[in-house]
Amino acid sequence: MLRRLRHETADYLANELRNLLPDQNLISAENLVAVLEPPKKLDHGHLAFPVFPLAKQLRQPPALVASQIAALLKSRIDANAESTKAIGLVRAEPAGGFLNLTFSDESMQSRLFHAVATEGDRLGYSSLGRGQRVVIDYSSPNVAKPMHVGHLRATAIGQAIRNLAETQGYEVTGLNHLGDWGVQFGKLAWAFREWGSQYDFKGQPFKSLFDIYVRFHEEAEKNPELEAKGSLVFKELEQGSRDVEEIWKMFVKISLVEYQRLWDLLGVKHDLVRGESFYNDRLKPVEDMLAGKGLLKESEGAVVVDLGEEMPPCLIRKSDGASLYATRDLASAMYRMTELKADLNLYVVGFDQSLHFKQVFKVLELAGFDWVKNCHHISFGLYRFKEGMKMSTRKGNVIFLEDVLNQAIDRTAKLIAAKNPLLSAAEQKSIAQDVGVGAVIFGDLLFDRVKNVEFDWERILSFEGDSGPYVQYMYVRCASLVRKYKDERGKIPAQTDVACLSQPDERELIRILLGYDETLAAAFRIFKPNILAQYLLEVCAAFSRFYHNNRILGEASEIETSRMALVQATQAVLFQGLRNLSIRAPEKM
Ligand code: ARG
């Protein structure tokens, strides 16, 4: 794919330009790999080579250098030189300080078809991260609370970044930093003992759990004594009371079963649950370590690390002895870096927690841990509501993730039943699930994660325009063409037996498809899945032009088979691209 072309071209240029410069470093293959750029438009060739640094060395105007190199390469092309033929270079045009390189349609096409035929599920993967581990924390909900649309972002973005890390050859450990500790569990346990028997914990465990959670907060508003009672039960839990621990464990279990259902639906996979409680016996060592480095300070009875003018101090222990979210994250970072041996430690968490992560990272820096530079808060914007309302689980005015998914699935089911009534009920159901859920995930991933998104039922469930269902629909088109071809003519021939495609729409589609590997790399480099989502839309647009302007299935001919090979390549890129966003591609819809 494009990476390969870039490397081959860099080697080639390094070789050809060897006699040009005293400073060979400037034209080393490694150097050239980094500067070659694919232009936005095919008119400017497949790769552009900026000659500015070279021109500076030679003390000549860039345009002159570009035209000199162009002349050199042209003479090689005209002489049909072996090395030039081997990489398929057919044109070298100067354009200001750039040199635009164009490769033969045949060579580009065969690069694409070869990758698709040989790379399978690892299409476009790189080995950049080989031997390195990425630890990534995503979704991480809070026990007893249903996931709401806010968690959709932490879940969809996190899982996509996880998948992207895998495409770059990293070993990945996905962590669920479950919110499973804190005084609220004392309150809940108190509520459970008091009212548990009035609820259907056997039949509807999670709903019952959430109901007593809401009830506790309602009643505590009228009767503040309940808070103190809850705190007391939490003390019991902290001091190791078996009874309370059993209740707490049950809460955790009920919640995980509930979350797992949604994760299965969303294609989300964690490798380890390392909830906040996991760090209980690692907090004291953290505090001792900070004390040993002279970083701790008392402040109004609490223990803090002073962080100077820039930000408020980081609370390590409250005056009542309770440990804090931040202390647990200090422990969790140390665990991930030293015990899990992370090379990169990522937290996919909303931007409202930016200060928290800044403080945690700063404390680690002050403690002298150089590795903190490899810890990153991958923050994202929040869902905003038109009415200016803010979500609060306690008050009950939230939009639950499950409701969003169910509505999406229901709506899709209706559309499918109307459009495609001949599908079996089972098929309709599975398509409605893939497409409904896909719409929600794609809708979330399409925008740059740092921006806030306005929550809009219409948009999130839309099938038109730039949406998940649109991409899935293009995939289905490809799949059905391939099926039809196979029914009529058998296998799609090997790439060696097909003719060269050289119509503008075809060349453009090939160019875009070849960029798939570098799209994956770019999306991971800045941890932005929207780059992949946007790219898939570009593929769809190019495919749709190709599809409308060309007859694909016609009479048996070399052109027909070549076009089918291109359809198959598009199908592969769409399938793999969606898979890396954790979206399924149905065969029909
Ligand atoms: N449970 C937290 C929440 O729902 C997110 C946890 C994020 N991870 C972390 N290591 N702090 O807001």
Coordinates of C-alpha atoms and ligand atoms in Angstrom, one line a residue:
M1 CA 0.0 0.0 0.0
L2 CA 1.1 3.6 0.3
R3 CA 3.7 2.9 3.0
R4 CA 5.4 0.4 0.7
L5 CA 5.4 2.8 -2.2
R6 CA 6.8 5.5 0.0
H7 CA 9.7 3.3 1.1
E8 CA 10.4 1.9 -2.3
T9 CA 10.4 5.5 -3.7
A10 CA 12.7 6.7 -1.0
D11 CA 15.2 3.9 -1.7
Y12 CA 15.0 4.6 -5.4
L13 CA 15.6 8.4 -5.0
A14 CA 18.4 7.9 -2.5
N15 CA 20.1 5.8 -5.0
E16 CA 19.5 8.1 -8.0
L17 CA 20.5 11.2 -6.2
R18 CA 23.6 9.9 -4.6
N19 CA 25.9 11.9 -6.8
L20 CA 24.1 15.1 -6.4
L21 CA 25.0 16.2 -2.9
P22 CA 28.0 16.4 -0.6
D23 CA 25.8 15.8 2.4
Q24 CA 24.5 12.3 1.8
N25 CA 22.5 12.5 5.0
L26 CA 19.9 14.7 3.4
I27 CA 19.1 12.2 0.7
S28 CA 19.3 9.1 2.9
A29 CA 16.4 6.8 2.3
E30 CA 15.2 7.3 6.0
N31 CA 15.2 11.0 5.5
L32 CA 13.3 10.8 2.2
V33 CA 10.6 8.4 3.6
A34 CA 9.6 11.1 6.1
V35 CA 9.3 14.0 3.6
L36 CA 7.5 12.3 0.7
E37 CA 3.9 13.3 0.7
P38 CA 0.9 12.0 -1.1
P39 CA -0.7 15.1 -2.8
K40 CA -4.4 15.6 -2.3
K41 CA -5.2 15.4 -6.0
L42 CA -4.1 12.9 -8.6
D43 CA -3.1 15.7 -11.1
H44 CA -0.1 16.2 -8.8
G45 CA 0.9 12.6 -9.0
H46 CA 1.0 9.9 -6.3
L47 CA 3.9 11.3 -4.2
A48 CA 5.4 14.7 -4.0
F49 CA 9.0 15.3 -3.0
P50 CA 9.7 18.7 -1.5
V51 CA 13.3 19.7 -2.4
F52 CA 13.7 22.7 -0.2
P53 CA 16.3 21.3 2.2
L54 CA 18.3 20.0 -0.7
A55 CA 18.2 23.3 -2.5
K56 CA 19.4 25.0 0.6
Q57 CA 22.4 22.7 0.8
L58 CA 23.2 23.3 -2.9
R59 CA 22.6 27.0 -2.5
Q60 CA 20.3 27.0 -5.5
P61 CA 16.7 28.0 -6.0
P62 CA 14.3 25.2 -5.1
A63 CA 12.5 25.4 -8.5
L64 CA 15.8 24.9 -10.3
V65 CA 16.7 21.9 -8.2
A66 CA 13.3 20.4 -8.7
S67 CA 13.6 20.7 -12.5
Q68 CA 17.1 19.4 -12.5
I69 CA 16.1 16.3 -10.6
A70 CA 13.0 15.9 -12.9
A71 CA 15.3 16.0 -15.9
L72 CA 17.5 13.4 -14.4
L73 CA 14.6 11.1 -13.6
K74 CA 13.0 11.7 -17.0
S75 CA 16.2 10.5 -18.7
R76 CA 15.9 7.3 -16.6
I77 CA 12.3 6.9 -17.6
D78 CA 13.1 7.4 -21.2
A79 CA 16.0 5.0 -21.1
N80 CA 13.7 2.5 -19.6
A81 CA 16.2 2.0 -16.7
E82 CA 15.6 -1.2 -14.7
S83 CA 15.3 0.5 -11.3
T84 CA 12.8 3.0 -12.6
K85 CA 10.7 0.3 -14.3
A86 CA 10.8 -1.8 -11.2
I87 CA 9.0 0.9 -9.1
G88 CA 6.7 1.8 -12.0
L89 CA 7.7 5.5 -12.1
V90 CA 6.3 7.0 -15.3
R91 CA 6.4 10.8 -14.7
A92 CA 8.5 13.3 -12.7
E93 CA 7.2 16.8 -13.0
P94 CA 8.7 19.9 -11.2
A95 CA 6.1 22.2 -9.6
G96 CA 7.8 25.0 -7.7
G97 CA 9.9 23.5 -5.0
F98 CA 8.3 20.2 -5.4
L99 CA 8.8 17.2 -7.6
N100 CA 5.6 15.4 -8.4
L101 CA 6.0 11.7 -9.0
T102 CA 3.5 9.6 -10.9
F103 CA 3.5 5.8 -11.1
S104 CA 2.0 3.6 -13.8
D105 CA -1.6 2.6 -13.4
E106 CA -0.5 -1.0 -13.6
S107 CA 1.9 -0.8 -10.8
M108 CA -0.5 1.1 -8.5
Q109 CA -3.3 -1.4 -9.3
S110 CA -1.1 -4.4 -8.6
R111 CA 0.1 -2.9 -5.3
L112 CA -3.5 -2.7 -4.2
F113 CA -4.6 -6.1 -5.5
H114 CA -1.6 -7.7 -4.1
A115 CA -2.1 -6.3 -0.6
V116 CA -5.8 -7.2 -0.6
A117 CA -5.0 -10.8 -1.8
T118 CA -2.2 -11.4 0.7
E119 CA -2.9 -9.4 3.9
G120 CA -6.4 -10.6 4.9
D121 CA -7.5 -9.4 8.3
R122 CA -4.1 -7.7 8.7
L123 CA -4.7 -5.4 5.7
G124 CA -2.7 -2.2 6.1
Y125 CA -1.1 -3.2 9.4
S126 CA 2.3 -2.0 10.4
S127 CA 5.0 -3.2 12.7
L128 CA 5.7 0.2 14.2
G129 CA 4.8 -0.9 17.7
R130 CA 6.4 -4.4 17.6
G131 CA 7.6 -5.5 21.0
Q132 CA 5.9 -2.6 22.8
R133 CA 2.8 -2.6 25.0
V134 CA 0.0 -0.2 25.0
V135 CA -2.2 -0.2 28.1
I136 CA -5.5 1.6 27.5
D137 CA -8.3 2.4 30.0
Y138 CA -11.7 2.9 28.4
S139 CA -15.4 2.7 29.1
S140 CA -14.7 2.3 32.9
P141 CA -18.3 2.9 34.2
N142 CA -19.3 3.2 37.9
V143 CA -20.9 0.2 39.6
A144 CA -24.6 0.4 40.2
K145 CA -25.1 3.2 37.6
P146 CA -26.3 2.5 34.2
M147 CA -24.1 3.6 31.4
H148 CA -25.4 6.8 29.8
V149 CA -24.6 8.4 26.4
G150 CA -21.5 10.0 27.9
H151 CA -20.1 6.5 28.3
L152 CA -20.7 5.9 24.7
R153 CA -17.8 8.2 23.9
A154 CA -15.4 6.6 26.5
T155 CA -16.4 3.3 25.0
A156 CA -16.5 3.8 21.3
I157 CA -13.4 6.0 21.1
G158 CA -11.5 3.8 23.5
Q159 CA -12.3 0.6 21.7
A160 CA -11.4 2.1 18.3
I161 CA -8.1 3.4 19.6
R162 CA -7.4 0.0 21.1
N163 CA -8.1 -1.6 17.6
L164 CA -5.9 1.0 16.0
A165 CA -3.0 0.2 18.4
E166 CA -3.3 -3.4 17.3
T167 CA -3.1 -2.4 13.6
Q168 CA 0.3 -0.8 14.4
G169 CA 1.7 -4.0 15.9
Y170 CA 1.5 -3.1 19.6
E171 CA 0.6 -5.6 22.3
V172 CA -2.5 -4.2 23.8
T173 CA -4.0 -4.5 27.3
G174 CA -7.5 -3.0 27.6
L175 CA -8.3 -2.1 31.1
N176 CA -11.6 -1.5 32.8
H177 CA -10.9 0.9 35.6
L178 CA -14.3 0.1 37.2
G179 CA -15.6 2.7 39.7
D180 CA -16.2 0.1 42.4
W181 CA -15.0 1.8 45.6
G182 CA -16.1 4.7 47.7
V183 CA -18.5 5.8 50.4
Q184 CA -21.4 5.4 48.0
F185 CA -21.1 1.6 48.4
G186 CA -21.7 2.0 52.1
K187 CA -24.8 3.9 51.3
L188 CA -26.0 1.3 48.8
A189 CA -25.3 -1.5 51.2
W190 CA -27.2 0.3 53.9
A191 CA -30.1 0.8 51.4
F192 CA -29.9 -2.9 50.4
R193 CA -30.2 -4.1 53.9
E194 CA -33.0 -1.8 54.6
W195 CA -35.1 -2.1 51.5
G196 CA -33.6 -4.9 49.4
S197 CA -36.5 -7.3 50.1
Q198 CA -39.0 -4.9 48.5
Y199 CA -37.2 -5.2 45.1
D200 CA -36.9 -8.0 42.6
F201 CA -33.1 -8.6 42.9
K202 CA -33.5 -12.1 41.5
G203 CA -35.4 -11.2 38.4
Q204 CA -34.2 -7.7 37.7
P205 CA -31.0 -7.3 39.6
F206 CA -29.5 -4.3 37.9
K207 CA -32.7 -2.4 37.8
S208 CA -33.3 -3.0 41.4
L209 CA -29.8 -1.9 42.3
F210 CA -30.3 1.3 40.4
D211 CA -33.7 1.8 42.0
I212 CA -32.3 1.6 45.5
Y213 CA -29.5 3.9 44.5
V214 CA -32.0 6.6 43.3
R215 CA -34.2 6.0 46.3
F216 CA -31.4 6.4 48.7
H217 CA -30.5 9.8 47.3
E218 CA -34.1 10.9 47.3
E219 CA -34.6 9.9 50.9
A220 CA -31.3 11.3 52.0
E221 CA -32.3 14.7 50.7
K222 CA -35.2 14.7 53.1
N223 CA -33.3 12.9 55.9
P224 CA -29.6 13.8 56.0
E225 CA -29.0 11.2 58.7
L226 CA -29.0 8.5 56.1
E227 CA -25.7 9.9 54.8
A228 CA -24.0 9.2 58.1
K229 CA -25.5 5.8 58.3
G230 CA -24.1 5.0 54.8
S231 CA -20.7 6.3 55.8
L232 CA -20.7 4.0 58.8
V233 CA -21.4 1.0 56.6
F234 CA -18.6 2.0 54.3
K235 CA -16.3 2.1 57.3
E236 CA -17.3 -1.5 58.0
L237 CA -16.5 -2.4 54.5
E238 CA -13.1 -0.8 54.7
Q239 CA -12.4 -2.5 57.9
G240 CA -13.0 -5.9 56.2
S241 CA -16.6 -6.8 57.3
R242 CA -17.4 -10.0 55.6
D243 CA -21.1 -9.2 55.5
V244 CA -20.8 -5.9 53.8
E245 CA -18.1 -7.3 51.5
E246 CA -20.5 -10.0 50.3
I247 CA -23.1 -7.3 49.5
W248 CA -20.5 -5.2 47.7
K249 CA -19.3 -8.1 45.7
M250 CA -22.8 -8.8 44.6
F251 CA -23.2 -5.2 43.4
V252 CA -20.1 -5.4 41.4
K253 CA -21.1 -8.7 39.9
I254 CA -24.6 -7.5 39.0
S255 CA -23.2 -4.4 37.3
L256 CA -20.6 -6.2 35.3
V257 CA -23.2 -8.6 33.9
E258 CA -25.2 -5.6 32.9
Y259 CA -22.3 -3.8 31.3
Q260 CA -21.1 -6.9 29.5
R261 CA -24.4 -7.1 27.7
L262 CA -23.8 -3.6 26.3
W263 CA -20.2 -4.2 25.5
D264 CA -21.1 -7.3 23.6
L265 CA -23.6 -5.3 21.6
L266 CA -20.9 -2.6 20.9
G267 CA -18.1 -5.0 20.2
V268 CA -16.1 -3.9 23.2
K269 CA -13.5 -6.1 24.8
H270 CA -11.4 -5.5 27.9
D271 CA -8.5 -7.7 28.9
L272 CA -8.5 -6.9 32.6
V273 CA -10.8 -5.5 35.1
R274 CA -8.7 -3.3 37.4
G275 CA -11.3 -1.4 39.3
E276 CA -10.6 1.3 41.9
S277 CA -10.8 -1.3 44.7
F278 CA -7.9 -3.2 43.1
Y279 CA -5.6 -0.4 44.4
N280 CA -6.8 -0.5 48.0
D281 CA -3.6 -2.0 49.3
R282 CA -1.4 0.0 47.0
L283 CA -2.4 3.4 48.4
K284 CA -0.3 3.4 51.5
P285 CA 2.8 2.6 49.6
V286 CA 2.1 5.5 47.2
E287 CA 1.6 7.8 50.1
D288 CA 4.9 6.5 51.8
M289 CA 6.7 7.0 48.5
L290 CA 5.5 10.6 48.2
A291 CA 6.4 11.2 51.8
G292 CA 9.8 9.8 51.3
K293 CA 10.4 12.3 48.5
G294 CA 9.3 15.1 50.7
L295 CA 6.3 15.9 48.6
L296 CA 3.5 15.6 51.1
K297 CA 2.0 18.5 53.0
E298 CA -0.8 18.9 55.5
S299 CA -3.5 21.2 54.6
E300 CA -6.6 21.7 56.8
G301 CA -6.2 18.2 58.1
A302 CA -5.9 16.6 54.7
V303 CA -2.7 15.4 53.0
V304 CA -1.9 17.0 49.7
V305 CA 0.9 17.5 47.1
D306 CA 1.5 21.1 46.3
L307 CA 1.5 21.8 42.6
G308 CA 2.5 25.5 42.7
E309 CA 0.7 28.3 41.0
E310 CA -0.3 26.4 37.9
M311 CA -3.0 24.2 39.5
P312 CA -4.6 23.4 42.8
P313 CA -2.9 20.9 45.1
C314 CA -3.5 17.2 44.5
L315 CA -5.5 15.7 47.4
I316 CA -3.9 12.4 48.5
R317 CA -5.9 11.7 51.7
K318 CA -8.9 13.5 53.1
S319 CA -9.1 14.6 56.7
D320 CA -11.4 11.7 57.5
G321 CA -8.7 9.3 56.3
A322 CA -10.6 8.3 53.1
S323 CA -8.4 7.9 50.1
L324 CA -9.2 9.6 46.8
Y325 CA -9.8 9.1 43.2
A326 CA -6.4 10.8 42.5
T327 CA -4.5 8.5 44.8
R328 CA -5.9 5.5 43.1
D329 CA -4.9 6.9 39.8
L330 CA -1.4 7.5 41.0
A331 CA -1.3 3.8 42.1
S332 CA -2.9 2.8 38.8
A333 CA -0.3 4.6 36.7
M334 CA 2.5 3.0 38.7
Y335 CA 0.9 -0.4 38.3
R336 CA 0.5 0.0 34.6
M337 CA 4.0 1.3 33.9
T338 CA 5.9 -1.1 36.2
E339 CA 3.9 -4.2 36.6
L340 CA 2.1 -4.3 33.3
K341 CA 5.2 -2.9 31.7
A342 CA 3.4 -0.4 29.5
D343 CA 5.3 1.6 27.0
L344 CA 2.3 3.8 26.5
N345 CA -0.4 4.3 29.1
L346 CA -3.6 5.8 27.8
Y347 CA -6.7 7.0 29.6
V348 CA -9.8 7.6 27.4
V349 CA -11.8 9.8 29.7
G350 CA -13.9 12.9 29.2
F351 CA -12.4 16.3 29.1
D352 CA -14.2 17.3 32.4
Q353 CA -11.4 15.2 34.1
S354 CA -8.5 17.1 32.5
L355 CA -7.5 18.8 35.7
H356 CA -7.5 15.4 37.5
F357 CA -5.1 13.9 35.0
K358 CA -2.9 16.9 34.9
Q359 CA -2.5 16.8 38.6
V360 CA -1.9 13.1 38.7
F361 CA 0.8 13.3 35.9
K362 CA 2.4 16.3 37.6
V363 CA 2.7 14.5 40.9
L364 CA 4.4 11.6 39.2
E365 CA 6.7 14.0 37.4
L366 CA 7.6 15.6 40.8
A367 CA 8.2 12.2 42.2
G368 CA 10.8 11.7 39.5
F369 CA 9.1 9.2 37.2
D370 CA 10.5 9.8 33.8
W371 CA 7.9 7.5 32.3
V372 CA 5.1 9.8 33.0
K373 CA 5.8 11.3 29.5
N374 CA 4.3 8.1 28.1
C375 CA 1.0 8.6 30.0
H376 CA -1.7 10.4 28.1
H377 CA -5.1 11.5 28.9
I378 CA -7.0 11.0 25.6
S379 CA -9.8 13.4 26.3
F380 CA -13.0 14.0 24.5
G381 CA -15.8 16.5 24.4
L382 CA -19.1 15.9 26.1
Y383 CA -22.6 15.5 24.8
R384 CA -24.5 18.7 25.1
F385 CA -28.2 19.0 25.1
K386 CA -30.2 21.5 23.2
E387 CA -32.3 22.4 26.2
G388 CA -29.2 23.3 28.1
M389 CA -29.9 20.5 30.5
K390 CA -27.1 18.7 32.2
M391 CA -27.3 15.0 32.8
S392 CA -27.3 13.7 36.3
T393 CA -27.7 10.0 37.1
R394 CA -28.9 10.8 40.6
K395 CA -31.7 13.1 39.5
G396 CA -32.8 10.5 36.9
N397 CA -32.6 13.0 34.0
V398 CA -30.1 11.0 31.9
I399 CA -30.2 9.4 28.5
F400 CA -29.2 5.8 29.0
L401 CA -26.9 4.2 26.5
E402 CA -29.1 1.2 26.3
D403 CA -32.1 3.3 25.3
V404 CA -30.1 5.0 22.5
L405 CA -29.0 1.6 21.2
N406 CA -32.5 0.1 21.4
Q407 CA -34.1 3.0 19.7
A408 CA -31.5 2.8 16.9
I409 CA -32.1 -0.9 16.5
D410 CA -35.9 -0.5 16.5
R411 CA -35.8 2.2 14.0
T412 CA -33.5 0.3 11.7
A413 CA -35.7 -2.8 12.0
K414 CA -38.7 -0.8 10.8
L415 CA -36.8 0.5 7.8
I416 CA -35.5 -2.9 6.9
A417 CA -38.9 -4.5 7.2
A418 CA -40.3 -1.9 4.8
K419 CA -37.4 -1.9 2.3
N420 CA -36.5 -5.6 2.3
P421 CA -39.6 -7.6 3.4
L422 CA -38.3 -10.8 1.8
L423 CA -35.5 -11.2 4.3
S424 CA -36.2 -13.8 7.0
A425 CA -37.1 -12.6 10.5
A426 CA -33.7 -13.8 11.8
E427 CA -31.9 -11.9 9.1
Q428 CA -33.8 -8.8 9.7
K429 CA -33.0 -8.9 13.3
S430 CA -29.3 -9.4 12.9
I431 CA -29.1 -6.6 10.3
A432 CA -31.1 -4.2 12.4
Q433 CA -28.7 -4.8 15.2
D434 CA -25.5 -4.4 13.1
V435 CA -26.9 -1.3 11.4
G436 CA -28.5 0.4 14.4
V437 CA -25.5 -0.1 16.6
G438 CA -23.2 0.8 13.7
A439 CA -25.1 4.1 13.2
V440 CA -24.6 5.0 16.9
I441 CA -20.9 4.2 17.0
F442 CA -20.1 5.8 13.6
G443 CA -22.0 8.9 14.6
D444 CA -19.9 9.2 17.7
L445 CA -16.6 8.6 16.0
L446 CA -17.1 10.8 13.0
F447 CA -16.3 14.0 14.8
D448 CA -12.9 15.1 16.2
R449 CA -13.1 13.8 19.8
V450 CA -12.0 17.0 21.4
K451 CA -15.2 18.8 20.3
N452 CA -18.4 18.7 22.3
V453 CA -21.2 17.1 20.4
E454 CA -24.8 18.2 20.5
F455 CA -26.9 15.2 21.3
D456 CA -29.5 15.0 18.6
W457 CA -31.7 11.9 18.2
E458 CA -32.2 12.7 14.5
R459 CA -28.6 12.8 13.7
I460 CA -27.5 9.9 15.7
L461 CA -30.2 7.7 14.1
S462 CA -29.8 9.1 10.6
F463 CA -29.1 6.8 7.7
E464 CA -28.5 9.5 5.2
G465 CA -25.3 11.3 4.2
D466 CA -22.2 10.8 6.3
S467 CA -23.4 8.0 8.5
G468 CA -22.5 4.5 9.5
P469 CA -25.4 2.9 7.6
Y470 CA -24.2 4.7 4.4
V471 CA -20.8 3.1 4.7
Q472 CA -22.4 -0.2 5.5
Y473 CA -24.6 0.2 2.5
M474 CA -21.6 0.7 0.2
Y475 CA -20.1 -2.4 1.6
V476 CA -23.4 -4.3 0.9
R477 CA -23.2 -3.1 -2.7
C478 CA -19.7 -4.5 -3.1
A479 CA -20.7 -7.7 -1.4
S480 CA -23.7 -8.2 -3.6
L481 CA -21.8 -7.5 -6.8
V482 CA -19.2 -10.0 -5.8
R483 CA -21.9 -12.6 -5.0
K484 CA -23.5 -12.0 -8.3
Y485 CA -20.3 -12.3 -10.2
K486 CA -19.4 -15.5 -8.5
D487 CA -22.8 -17.0 -9.2
E488 CA -22.5 -16.2 -12.9
R489 CA -18.8 -16.6 -13.6
G490 CA -17.2 -18.4 -10.7
K491 CA -14.1 -17.1 -8.9
I492 CA -12.7 -13.6 -9.4
P493 CA -9.4 -14.2 -11.3
A494 CA -6.0 -13.6 -9.8
Q495 CA -4.6 -10.1 -10.2
T496 CA -2.2 -11.3 -12.8
D497 CA -5.0 -12.1 -15.2
V498 CA -6.7 -8.7 -15.1
A499 CA -6.4 -5.7 -17.4
C500 CA -5.2 -2.4 -16.3
L501 CA -7.8 0.1 -15.2
S502 CA -7.0 3.6 -16.3
Q503 CA -10.2 5.7 -16.3
P504 CA -10.1 8.7 -13.9
D505 CA -12.7 7.3 -11.5
E506 CA -10.8 4.0 -11.4
R507 CA -7.4 5.6 -10.8
E508 CA -8.8 7.8 -8.1
L509 CA -10.5 4.9 -6.3
I510 CA -7.2 2.9 -6.4
R511 CA -5.2 5.8 -5.1
I512 CA -7.6 6.3 -2.2
L513 CA -7.7 2.6 -1.3
L514 CA -4.0 2.4 -1.3
G515 CA -3.9 5.1 1.4
Y516 CA -5.7 2.8 3.9
D517 CA -2.5 1.7 5.7
E518 CA -1.3 5.2 6.3
T519 CA -4.8 6.3 7.4
L520 CA -4.6 3.6 10.2
A521 CA -1.2 4.9 11.2
A522 CA -2.2 8.5 11.2
A523 CA -5.3 7.8 13.2
F524 CA -3.4 6.0 15.9
R525 CA -0.5 8.5 15.9
I526 CA -2.8 11.2 17.2
F527 CA -5.4 8.9 18.8
K528 CA -8.2 10.1 16.6
P529 CA -10.5 7.5 15.2
N530 CA -12.4 10.2 13.2
I531 CA -9.5 10.1 10.8
L532 CA -10.5 6.6 9.9
A533 CA -14.2 7.3 9.9
Q534 CA -13.7 10.3 7.5
Y535 CA -11.5 8.2 5.3
L536 CA -14.2 5.5 4.9
L537 CA -16.6 8.2 3.7
E538 CA -14.0 9.2 1.2
V539 CA -13.7 5.6 0.0
C540 CA -17.5 5.5 -0.3
A541 CA -17.7 8.7 -2.3
A542 CA -15.0 7.5 -4.7
F543 CA -16.6 4.1 -5.0
S544 CA -19.9 5.6 -5.7
R545 CA -18.5 7.7 -8.6
F546 CA -16.8 4.6 -10.0
Y547 CA -20.0 2.6 -9.7
H548 CA -22.2 5.2 -11.3
N549 CA -19.9 6.0 -14.2
N550 CA -18.9 2.5 -15.2
R551 CA -20.6 -0.6 -16.1
I552 CA -19.3 -3.2 -13.8
L553 CA -21.1 -6.4 -14.6
G554 CA -21.5 -6.7 -18.3
E555 CA -20.1 -9.0 -20.9
A556 CA -17.3 -11.3 -19.8
S557 CA -14.1 -9.4 -20.5
E558 CA -10.9 -8.5 -19.0
I559 CA -12.3 -5.1 -18.1
E560 CA -15.1 -6.7 -16.2
T561 CA -12.8 -8.9 -14.2
S562 CA -10.5 -5.9 -13.4
R563 CA -13.4 -3.9 -12.2
M564 CA -14.6 -6.8 -10.1
A565 CA -11.2 -7.0 -8.5
L566 CA -11.5 -3.3 -7.7
V567 CA -14.9 -3.9 -6.2
Q568 CA -13.4 -6.7 -4.1
A569 CA -10.6 -4.4 -2.9
T570 CA -13.1 -1.7 -1.9
Q571 CA -15.1 -4.4 -0.1
A572 CA -12.0 -5.4 1.8
V573 CA -11.1 -1.9 2.8
L574 CA -14.6 -1.0 3.9
F575 CA -14.9 -4.3 5.9
Q576 CA -11.6 -3.9 7.7
G577 CA -12.0 -0.2 8.2
L578 CA -15.4 -0.7 9.9
R579 CA -14.0 -3.6 11.9
N580 CA -11.3 -1.3 13.3
L581 CA -14.1 1.0 14.4
S582 CA -15.8 -2.0 15.9
I583 CA -18.7 -1.8 13.5
R584 CA -20.0 -4.8 11.7
A585 CA -20.6 -5.0 8.0
P586 CA -23.7 -6.9 7.1
E587 CA -23.9 -8.9 3.8
K588 CA -27.3 -7.6 3.0
M589 CA -29.5 -4.7 4.2
Ligands
ARG1 N1 -15.3 5.8 36.4 C1 -14.9 7.0 35.9 C2 -16.1 7.8 35.4 O1 -17.1 7.1 35.0 C3 -13.9 6.9 34.8 C4 -12.6 6.3 35.1 C5 -11.5 6.6 34.2 N2 -10.3 6.0 34.4 C6 -9.4 6.4 35.4 N3 -8.3 5.7 35.5 N4 -9.7 7.4 36.2 O2 -16.1 9.0 35.3

